[in-house]
Amino acid sequence: MAFLHSVALLCMWFVVPPLIAADNRYKQGDPVMLYVNKVGPYHNPQETYHFYQLPVCAPSQIRHKSLTLGEVLDGDRMAESMYKISFRVNVEREPLCELKLAVSQVEELRQAIEELYYFEFVLDDIPIRGFVGYMEESGFLPHTHKIGLWSHLDFNIEYNEDRIIFANVSVRDVKPFSLDDVREPLSLTHTYSIRWFPTSVTYERRGDRLRDTSFFPKSLEIHWLSIINSMVLVFLLLGFVVIILMRVLKSDLARYNLDEEGTDDMEQGDNGWKIIHTDVFRFPPHRSLLCAILGVGSQFLALGTGIIVMVLLGMFNVHRHGAINSAAILLYALTCCISGYVSSNFYRQLGGDRWVWNIVLTTSLFSAPFFLTWSVVNSVHWANGSTQALPATTILLLLTVWLLVGFPLTVIGGIFGKNSAGNFEAPCRTKNIAREIPPQPWYKSAPVHMAIGGFLPFSAISVELYYIFATVWGREQYTLYGILFIVFAILLSVGACISVALTYFQLSGEDYRWWWRSILSTGSTGAFIFLYSVFYYWRRSNMSGVVQSVEFFGYSFLTAYVFFLMLGTVSFTASLRFIRYIYVNLKMD
């Protein structure tokens, strides 16, 4: 009962905030709270700092807003601002504060403006973004370098009846306060204006309004020609593999079965995959690790499918801060039972008896690399004062989720999997003495299979992969979840078909060591994804600095590792079903 109670509380903590967006209603004159959130370099999306770390107008006592876990993971650190905003009450040139800046503080602002720092405020769950200052470089001879601070902001807020629909900040008619050649302390007055505008956009369409008018440039559009081209190539590839394999298999089965009826010596004239029927189901080495990979890969397949389906069904607001982060953490914890069940069940089928060690290996196969990577990334953020560094309370909360939900569900799934496991279904008997494997040509080697099996699935998602990277590591907001679901299905289909083809070619060379080869062949797609991330960092982005680089390459490695686990699981499952199919249809004594 205590375990179920903990699960229920955690579900309330994770699920309710993402599902319920702010539904504030105001009367004219009601106060509207504007929260300051974070600042950071424009080209480094994950390098963010608290707004009040800059020498700006700040209250004597800073009061922070209570945030959800998803918002904390997203680097949000909202605090009450000094701006006084009343619903549908216009304000012109209202003083915010009189700021006295030392020379060092002026230099800090100059450096922030040169690095294109932008700020983010939040008004009624609407992000408001703008640049901290203005920089102009012109001419070669003579070269001019001008830096100015925006000391006045114009807030434009749209409303529909008693609800706020949209808000932004403008400096169109504002002259920046020059910070050039400042050699002594200075004083300046920050001011602001509030202007309210009625709109016909309904509250239910507020998300579309936010998406259509963004501070960041929009470059993500549905490139139908590229997607159709990718889908046509994929379907041609799938058709080619299926047709060729079916024709070859039909010919092989007819020839082998005819030979079986026409000769008393089963070994006479045999070659290819039939001759290894007594070895093809010989259990592989490192069975516990193989089963753990299959278990964790199955968990991430369920996790990825679940998130995409939830978004397509509109189960949470993707425009809300950290909604997908919260959903992903909850689903990861709840799907741990899948990894435990699949791993323990198959491990017992393969004759494993150290099921406790198998459960420990399964639960740490992803969590251990993730913890090590996160420790390094979080330490770098913490050393640089970034808001992406998780506070101690959030770390304890995540650890509690894993200890109270994730790990127990892995153990429970493992117990059910162990108890429900039967005997391994092998249509052929396995001899005690292994057959000698003949020398293999270079094009049937493991590196070649990994190159082919990794590149073809990667080519199927290369177009969509740019969109995903531009969303996660850029300034875009991903909304093409229907296309993503189709591409995800194509990726799994291509991986399965390529694995079947490569396994057939391997068995035709009388090499029965297909167990690990099937995982590595298509699982190597993760390596291509990591190589693409390196290409994206150097050629498609303007990211720089230690903080951003450590986070990018750390989490890109984890992403590639997750794809290795998922596609390795799909590849192995397809190969196992294929091998069972061809040997069941083979006539043998």
mmCIF file with all atom_site columns, N, CA and C in Angstrom, residues 149-197:
data_model
loop_
_atom_site.group_PDB
_atom_site.id
_atom_site.type_symbol
_atom_site.label_atom_id
_atom_site.label_alt_id
_atom_site.label_comp_id
_atom_site.label_asym_id
_atom_site.label_entity_id
_atom_site.label_seq_id
_atom_site.pdbx_PDB_ins_code
_atom_site.Cartn_x
_atom_site.Cartn_y
_atom_site.Cartn_z
_atom_site.occupancy
_atom_site.B_iso_or_equiv
_atom_site.pdbx_formal_charge
_atom_site.auth_seq_id
_atom_site.auth_comp_id
_atom_site.auth_asym_id
_atom_site.auth_atom_id
_atom_site.pdbx_PDB_model_num
ATOM 1   N N  . LEU A 1 149 ? 22.711  49.826 -23.811 1.00 0.00 ? 149 LEU A N  1
ATOM 2   C CA . LEU A 1 149 ? 21.846  49.078 -22.901 1.00 0.00 ? 149 LEU A CA 1
ATOM 3   C C  . LEU A 1 149 ? 20.416  49.572 -23.066 1.00 0.00 ? 149 LEU A C  1
ATOM 4   N N  . TRP A 1 150 ? 19.480  48.622 -23.165 1.00 0.00 ? 150 TRP A N  1
ATOM 5   C CA . TRP A 1 150 ? 18.072  49.010 -23.236 1.00 0.00 ? 150 TRP A CA 1
ATOM 6   C C  . TRP A 1 150 ? 17.595  49.372 -21.838 1.00 0.00 ? 150 TRP A C  1
ATOM 7   N N  . SER A 1 151 ? 17.450  50.648 -21.596 1.00 0.00 ? 151 SER A N  1
ATOM 8   C CA . SER A 1 151 ? 17.001  51.114 -20.274 1.00 0.00 ? 151 SER A CA 1
ATOM 9   C C  . SER A 1 151 ? 15.495  51.350 -20.235 1.00 0.00 ? 151 SER A C  1
ATOM 10  N N  . HIS A 1 152 ? 14.838  51.163 -21.370 1.00 0.00 ? 152 HIS A N  1
ATOM 11  C CA . HIS A 1 152 ? 13.377  51.282 -21.407 1.00 0.00 ? 152 HIS A CA 1
ATOM 12  C C  . HIS A 1 152 ? 12.804  50.126 -22.218 1.00 0.00 ? 152 HIS A C  1
ATOM 13  N N  . LEU A 1 153 ? 11.720  49.525 -21.723 1.00 0.00 ? 153 LEU A N  1
ATOM 14  C CA . LEU A 1 153 ? 11.057  48.421 -22.406 1.00 0.00 ? 153 LEU A CA 1
ATOM 15  C C  . LEU A 1 153 ? 9.582   48.749 -22.587 1.00 0.00 ? 153 LEU A C  1
ATOM 16  N N  . ASP A 1 154 ? 9.064   48.446 -23.772 1.00 0.00 ? 154 ASP A N  1
ATOM 17  C CA . ASP A 1 154 ? 7.638   48.593 -24.067 1.00 0.00 ? 154 ASP A CA 1
ATOM 18  C C  . ASP A 1 154 ? 7.004   47.200 -24.070 1.00 0.00 ? 154 ASP A C  1
ATOM 19  N N  . PHE A 1 155 ? 6.073   46.962 -23.156 1.00 0.00 ? 155 PHE A N  1
ATOM 20  C CA . PHE A 1 155 ? 5.357   45.688 -23.085 1.00 0.00 ? 155 PHE A CA 1
ATOM 21  C C  . PHE A 1 155 ? 4.027   45.828 -23.831 1.00 0.00 ? 155 PHE A C  1
ATOM 22  N N  . ASN A 1 156 ? 3.806   44.973 -24.786 1.00 0.00 ? 156 ASN A N  1
ATOM 23  C CA . ASN A 1 156 ? 2.558   44.932 -25.545 1.00 0.00 ? 156 ASN A CA 1
ATOM 24  C C  . ASN A 1 156 ? 1.813   43.648 -25.189 1.00 0.00 ? 156 ASN A C  1
ATOM 25  N N  . ILE A 1 157 ? 0.635   43.789 -24.624 1.00 0.00 ? 157 ILE A N  1
ATOM 26  C CA . ILE A 1 157 ? -0.126  42.647 -24.114 1.00 0.00 ? 157 ILE A CA 1
ATOM 27  C C  . ILE A 1 157 ? -1.483  42.596 -24.817 1.00 0.00 ? 157 ILE A C  1
ATOM 28  N N  . GLU A 1 158 ? -1.815  41.430 -25.340 1.00 0.00 ? 158 GLU A N  1
ATOM 29  C CA . GLU A 1 158 ? -3.104  41.229 -25.988 1.00 0.00 ? 158 GLU A CA 1
ATOM 30  C C  . GLU A 1 158 ? -4.025  40.434 -25.062 1.00 0.00 ? 158 GLU A C  1
ATOM 31  N N  . TYR A 1 159 ? -5.298  40.801 -25.062 1.00 0.00 ? 159 TYR A N  1
ATOM 32  C CA . TYR A 1 159 ? -6.266  40.137 -24.189 1.00 0.00 ? 159 TYR A CA 1
ATOM 33  C C  . TYR A 1 159 ? -7.562  39.874 -24.955 1.00 0.00 ? 159 TYR A C  1
ATOM 34  N N  . ASN A 1 160 ? -8.283  38.877 -24.485 1.00 0.00 ? 160 ASN A N  1
ATOM 35  C CA . ASN A 1 160 ? -9.608  38.560 -25.007 1.00 0.00 ? 160 ASN A CA 1
ATOM 36  C C  . ASN A 1 160 ? -10.551 38.421 -23.819 1.00 0.00 ? 160 ASN A C  1
ATOM 37  N N  . GLU A 1 161 ? -11.391 39.422 -23.635 1.00 0.00 ? 161 GLU A N  1
ATOM 38  C CA . GLU A 1 161 ? -12.299 39.507 -22.490 1.00 0.00 ? 161 GLU A CA 1
ATOM 39  C C  . GLU A 1 161 ? -11.485 39.524 -21.200 1.00 0.00 ? 161 GLU A C  1
ATOM 40  N N  . ASP A 1 162 ? -11.538 38.441 -20.396 1.00 0.00 ? 162 ASP A N  1
ATOM 41  C CA . ASP A 1 162 ? -10.868 38.454 -19.093 1.00 0.00 ? 162 ASP A CA 1
ATOM 42  C C  . ASP A 1 162 ? -9.620  37.582 -19.070 1.00 0.00 ? 162 ASP A C  1
ATOM 43  N N  . ARG A 1 163 ? -9.057  37.278 -20.255 1.00 0.00 ? 163 ARG A N  1
ATOM 44  C CA . ARG A 1 163 ? -7.881  36.408 -20.306 1.00 0.00 ? 163 ARG A CA 1
ATOM 45  C C  . ARG A 1 163 ? -6.784  37.056 -21.137 1.00 0.00 ? 163 ARG A C  1
ATOM 46  N N  . ILE A 1 164 ? -5.550  36.733 -20.750 1.00 0.00 ? 164 ILE A N  1
ATOM 47  C CA . ILE A 1 164 ? -4.386  37.220 -21.487 1.00 0.00 ? 164 ILE A CA 1
ATOM 48  C C  . ILE A 1 164 ? -4.045  36.206 -22.573 1.00 0.00 ? 164 ILE A C  1
ATOM 49  N N  . ILE A 1 165 ? -3.873  36.694 -23.801 1.00 0.00 ? 165 ILE A N  1
ATOM 50  C CA . ILE A 1 165 ? -3.634  35.823 -24.945 1.00 0.00 ? 165 ILE A CA 1
ATOM 51  C C  . ILE A 1 165 ? -2.169  35.837 -25.370 1.00 0.00 ? 165 ILE A C  1
ATOM 52  N N  . PHE A 1 166 ? -1.557  37.004 -25.373 1.00 0.00 ? 166 PHE A N  1
ATOM 53  C CA . PHE A 1 166 ? -0.196  37.114 -25.908 1.00 0.00 ? 166 PHE A CA 1
ATOM 54  C C  . PHE A 1 166 ? 0.485   38.327 -25.294 1.00 0.00 ? 166 PHE A C  1
ATOM 55  N N  . ALA A 1 167 ? 1.807   38.275 -25.219 1.00 0.00 ? 167 ALA A N  1
ATOM 56  C CA . ALA A 1 167 ? 2.585   39.403 -24.712 1.00 0.00 ? 167 ALA A CA 1
ATOM 57  C C  . ALA A 1 167 ? 3.971   39.370 -25.335 1.00 0.00 ? 167 ALA A C  1
ATOM 58  N N  . ASN A 1 168 ? 4.507   40.538 -25.587 1.00 0.00 ? 168 ASN A N  1
ATOM 59  C CA . ASN A 1 168 ? 5.884   40.630 -26.045 1.00 0.00 ? 168 ASN A CA 1
ATOM 60  C C  . ASN A 1 168 ? 6.477   41.949 -25.568 1.00 0.00 ? 168 ASN A C  1
ATOM 61  N N  . VAL A 1 169 ? 7.770   42.115 -25.831 1.00 0.00 ? 169 VAL A N  1
ATOM 62  C CA . VAL A 1 169 ? 8.455   43.333 -25.437 1.00 0.00 ? 169 VAL A CA 1
ATOM 63  C C  . VAL A 1 169 ? 9.079   43.954 -26.679 1.00 0.00 ? 169 VAL A C  1
ATOM 64  N N  . SER A 1 170 ? 9.047   45.272 -26.753 1.00 0.00 ? 170 SER A N  1
ATOM 65  C CA . SER A 1 170 ? 9.537   45.964 -27.941 1.00 0.00 ? 170 SER A CA 1
ATOM 66  C C  . SER A 1 170 ? 10.465  47.106 -27.532 1.00 0.00 ? 170 SER A C  1
ATOM 67  N N  . VAL A 1 171 ? 11.469  47.348 -28.372 1.00 0.00 ? 171 VAL A N  1
ATOM 68  C CA . VAL A 1 171 ? 12.376  48.490 -28.183 1.00 0.00 ? 171 VAL A CA 1
ATOM 69  C C  . VAL A 1 171 ? 12.473  49.275 -29.489 1.00 0.00 ? 171 VAL A C  1
ATOM 70  N N  . ARG A 1 172 ? 11.405  49.196 -30.292 1.00 0.00 ? 172 ARG A N  1
ATOM 71  C CA . ARG A 1 172 ? 11.424  49.792 -31.620 1.00 0.00 ? 172 ARG A CA 1
ATOM 72  C C  . ARG A 1 172 ? 11.622  51.307 -31.564 1.00 0.00 ? 172 ARG A C  1
ATOM 73  N N  . ASP A 1 173 ? 10.965  51.967 -30.656 1.00 0.00 ? 173 ASP A N  1
ATOM 74  C CA . ASP A 1 173 ? 11.035  53.430 -30.562 1.00 0.00 ? 173 ASP A CA 1
ATOM 75  C C  . ASP A 1 173 ? 11.901  53.887 -29.397 1.00 0.00 ? 173 ASP A C  1
ATOM 76  N N  . VAL A 1 174 ? 12.848  53.047 -29.000 1.00 0.00 ? 174 VAL A N  1
ATOM 77  C CA . VAL A 1 174 ? 13.686  53.332 -27.832 1.00 0.00 ? 174 VAL A CA 1
ATOM 78  C C  . VAL A 1 174 ? 15.123  53.543 -28.284 1.00 0.00 ? 174 VAL A C  1
ATOM 79  N N  . LYS A 1 175 ? 15.765  54.517 -27.703 1.00 0.00 ? 175 LYS A N  1
ATOM 80  C CA . LYS A 1 175 ? 17.174  54.761 -27.975 1.00 0.00 ? 175 LYS A CA 1
ATOM 81  C C  . LYS A 1 175 ? 18.010  54.111 -26.877 1.00 0.00 ? 175 LYS A C  1
ATOM 82  N N  . PRO A 1 176 ? 18.977  53.277 -27.236 1.00 0.00 ? 176 PRO A N  1
ATOM 83  C CA . PRO A 1 176 ? 19.766  52.600 -26.201 1.00 0.00 ? 176 PRO A CA 1
ATOM 84  C C  . PRO A 1 176 ? 20.652  53.570 -25.437 1.00 0.00 ? 176 PRO A C  1
ATOM 85  N N  . PHE A 1 177 ? 20.893  53.213 -24.174 1.00 0.00 ? 177 PHE A N  1
ATOM 86  C CA . PHE A 1 177 ? 21.791  53.996 -23.321 1.00 0.00 ? 177 PHE A CA 1
ATOM 87  C C  . PHE A 1 177 ? 23.224  53.561 -23.622 1.00 0.00 ? 177 PHE A C  1
ATOM 88  N N  . SER A 1 178 ? 24.042  54.448 -24.118 1.00 0.00 ? 178 SER A N  1
ATOM 89  C CA . SER A 1 178 ? 25.379  54.103 -24.573 1.00 0.00 ? 178 SER A CA 1
ATOM 90  C C  . SER A 1 178 ? 26.286  53.735 -23.406 1.00 0.00 ? 178 SER A C  1
ATOM 91  N N  . LEU A 1 179 ? 27.010  52.622 -23.589 1.00 0.00 ? 179 LEU A N  1
ATOM 92  C CA . LEU A 1 179 ? 28.005  52.179 -22.606 1.00 0.00 ? 179 LEU A CA 1
ATOM 93  C C  . LEU A 1 179 ? 29.426  52.323 -23.151 1.00 0.00 ? 179 LEU A C  1
ATOM 94  N N  . ASP A 1 180 ? 29.575  53.065 -24.221 1.00 0.00 ? 180 ASP A N  1
ATOM 95  C CA . ASP A 1 180 ? 30.898  53.250 -24.811 1.00 0.00 ? 180 ASP A CA 1
ATOM 96  C C  . ASP A 1 180 ? 31.724  54.229 -23.971 1.00 0.00 ? 180 ASP A C  1
ATOM 97  N N  . ASP A 1 181 ? 32.983  53.888 -23.824 1.00 0.00 ? 181 ASP A N  1
ATOM 98  C CA . ASP A 1 181 ? 33.962  54.769 -23.176 1.00 0.00 ? 181 ASP A CA 1
ATOM 99  C C  . ASP A 1 181 ? 33.534  55.173 -21.765 1.00 0.00 ? 181 ASP A C  1
ATOM 100 N N  . VAL A 1 182 ? 32.933  54.217 -21.037 1.00 0.00 ? 182 VAL A N  1
ATOM 101 C CA . VAL A 1 182 ? 32.562  54.492 -19.649 1.00 0.00 ? 182 VAL A CA 1
ATOM 102 C C  . VAL A 1 182 ? 33.766  54.157 -18.768 1.00 0.00 ? 182 VAL A C  1
ATOM 103 N N  . ARG A 1 183 ? 34.291  55.169 -18.072 1.00 0.00 ? 183 ARG A N  1
ATOM 104 C CA . ARG A 1 183 ? 35.472  54.967 -17.240 1.00 0.00 ? 183 ARG A CA 1
ATOM 105 C C  . ARG A 1 183 ? 35.208  55.283 -15.767 1.00 0.00 ? 183 ARG A C  1
ATOM 106 N N  . GLU A 1 184 ? 33.988  55.614 -15.428 1.00 0.00 ? 184 GLU A N  1
ATOM 107 C CA . GLU A 1 184 ? 33.651  55.947 -14.052 1.00 0.00 ? 184 GLU A CA 1
ATOM 108 C C  . GLU A 1 184 ? 32.233  55.474 -13.762 1.00 0.00 ? 184 GLU A C  1
ATOM 109 N N  . PRO A 1 185 ? 31.856  55.358 -12.472 1.00 0.00 ? 185 PRO A N  1
ATOM 110 C CA . PRO A 1 185 ? 30.498  54.911 -12.144 1.00 0.00 ? 185 PRO A CA 1
ATOM 111 C C  . PRO A 1 185 ? 29.450  55.825 -12.771 1.00 0.00 ? 185 PRO A C  1
ATOM 112 N N  . LEU A 1 186 ? 28.331  55.227 -13.118 1.00 0.00 ? 186 LEU A N  1
ATOM 113 C CA . LEU A 1 186 ? 27.263  56.017 -13.743 1.00 0.00 ? 186 LEU A CA 1
ATOM 114 C C  . LEU A 1 186 ? 25.925  55.663 -13.116 1.00 0.00 ? 186 LEU A C  1
ATOM 115 N N  . SER A 1 187 ? 24.959  56.528 -13.332 1.00 0.00 ? 187 SER A N  1
ATOM 116 C CA . SER A 1 187 ? 23.593  56.334 -12.855 1.00 0.00 ? 187 SER A CA 1
ATOM 117 C C  . SER A 1 187 ? 22.652  56.400 -14.049 1.00 0.00 ? 187 SER A C  1
ATOM 118 N N  . LEU A 1 188 ? 21.669  55.540 -14.048 1.00 0.00 ? 188 LEU A N  1
ATOM 119 C CA . LEU A 1 188 ? 20.663  55.576 -15.104 1.00 0.00 ? 188 LEU A CA 1
ATOM 120 C C  . LEU A 1 188 ? 19.330  55.115 -14.540 1.00 0.00 ? 188 LEU A C  1
ATOM 121 N N  . THR A 1 189 ? 18.275  55.581 -15.148 1.00 0.00 ? 189 THR A N  1
ATOM 122 C CA . THR A 1 189 ? 16.927  55.259 -14.711 1.00 0.00 ? 189 THR A CA 1
ATOM 123 C C  . THR A 1 189 ? 16.295  54.292 -15.700 1.00 0.00 ? 189 THR A C  1
ATOM 124 N N  . HIS A 1 190 ? 15.832  53.152 -15.182 1.00 0.00 ? 190 HIS A N  1
ATOM 125 C CA . HIS A 1 190 ? 15.108  52.184 -16.009 1.00 0.00 ? 190 HIS A CA 1
ATOM 126 C C  . HIS A 1 190 ? 13.621  52.525 -15.959 1.00 0.00 ? 190 HIS A C  1
ATOM 127 N N  . THR A 1 191 ? 12.998  52.521 -17.130 1.00 0.00 ? 191 THR A N  1
ATOM 128 C CA . THR A 1 191 ? 11.567  52.810 -17.229 1.00 0.00 ? 191 THR A CA 1
ATOM 129 C C  . THR A 1 191 ? 10.892  51.736 -18.079 1.00 0.00 ? 191 THR A C  1
ATOM 130 N N  . TYR A 1 192 ? 9.568   51.762 -18.048 1.00 0.00 ? 192 TYR A N  1
ATOM 131 C CA . TYR A 1 192 ? 8.814   50.793 -18.855 1.00 0.00 ? 192 TYR A CA 1
ATOM 132 C C  . TYR A 1 192 ? 7.443   51.370 -19.178 1.00 0.00 ? 192 TYR A C  1
ATOM 133 N N  . SER A 1 193 ? 6.848   50.851 -20.251 1.00 0.00 ? 193 SER A N  1
ATOM 134 C CA . SER A 1 193 ? 5.497   51.210 -20.657 1.00 0.00 ? 193 SER A CA 1
ATOM 135 C C  . SER A 1 193 ? 4.680   49.938 -20.843 1.00 0.00 ? 193 SER A C  1
ATOM 136 N N  . ILE A 1 194 ? 3.380   50.006 -20.527 1.00 0.00 ? 194 ILE A N  1
ATOM 137 C CA . ILE A 1 194 ? 2.473   48.876 -20.687 1.00 0.00 ? 194 ILE A CA 1
ATOM 138 C C  . ILE A 1 194 ? 1.342   49.304 -21.612 1.00 0.00 ? 194 ILE A C  1
ATOM 139 N N  . ARG A 1 195 ? 1.127   48.535 -22.674 1.00 0.00 ? 195 ARG A N  1
ATOM 140 C CA . ARG A 1 195 ? 0.038   48.845 -23.595 1.00 0.00 ? 195 ARG A CA 1
ATOM 141 C C  . ARG A 1 195 ? -0.788  47.576 -23.814 1.00 0.00 ? 195 ARG A C  1
ATOM 142 N N  . TRP A 1 196 ? -2.105  47.707 -23.644 1.00 0.00 ? 196 TRP A N  1
ATOM 143 C CA . TRP A 1 196 ? -3.038  46.584 -23.780 1.00 0.00 ? 196 TRP A CA 1
ATOM 144 C C  . TRP A 1 196 ? -3.790  46.713 -25.092 1.00 0.00 ? 196 TRP A C  1
ATOM 145 N N  . PHE A 1 197 ? -3.962  45.578 -25.781 1.00 0.00 ? 197 PHE A N  1
ATOM 146 C CA . PHE A 1 197 ? -4.652  45.555 -27.064 1.00 0.00 ? 197 PHE A CA 1
ATOM 147 C C  . PHE A 1 197 ? -5.664  44.413 -27.072 1.00 0.00 ? 197 PHE A C  1
#
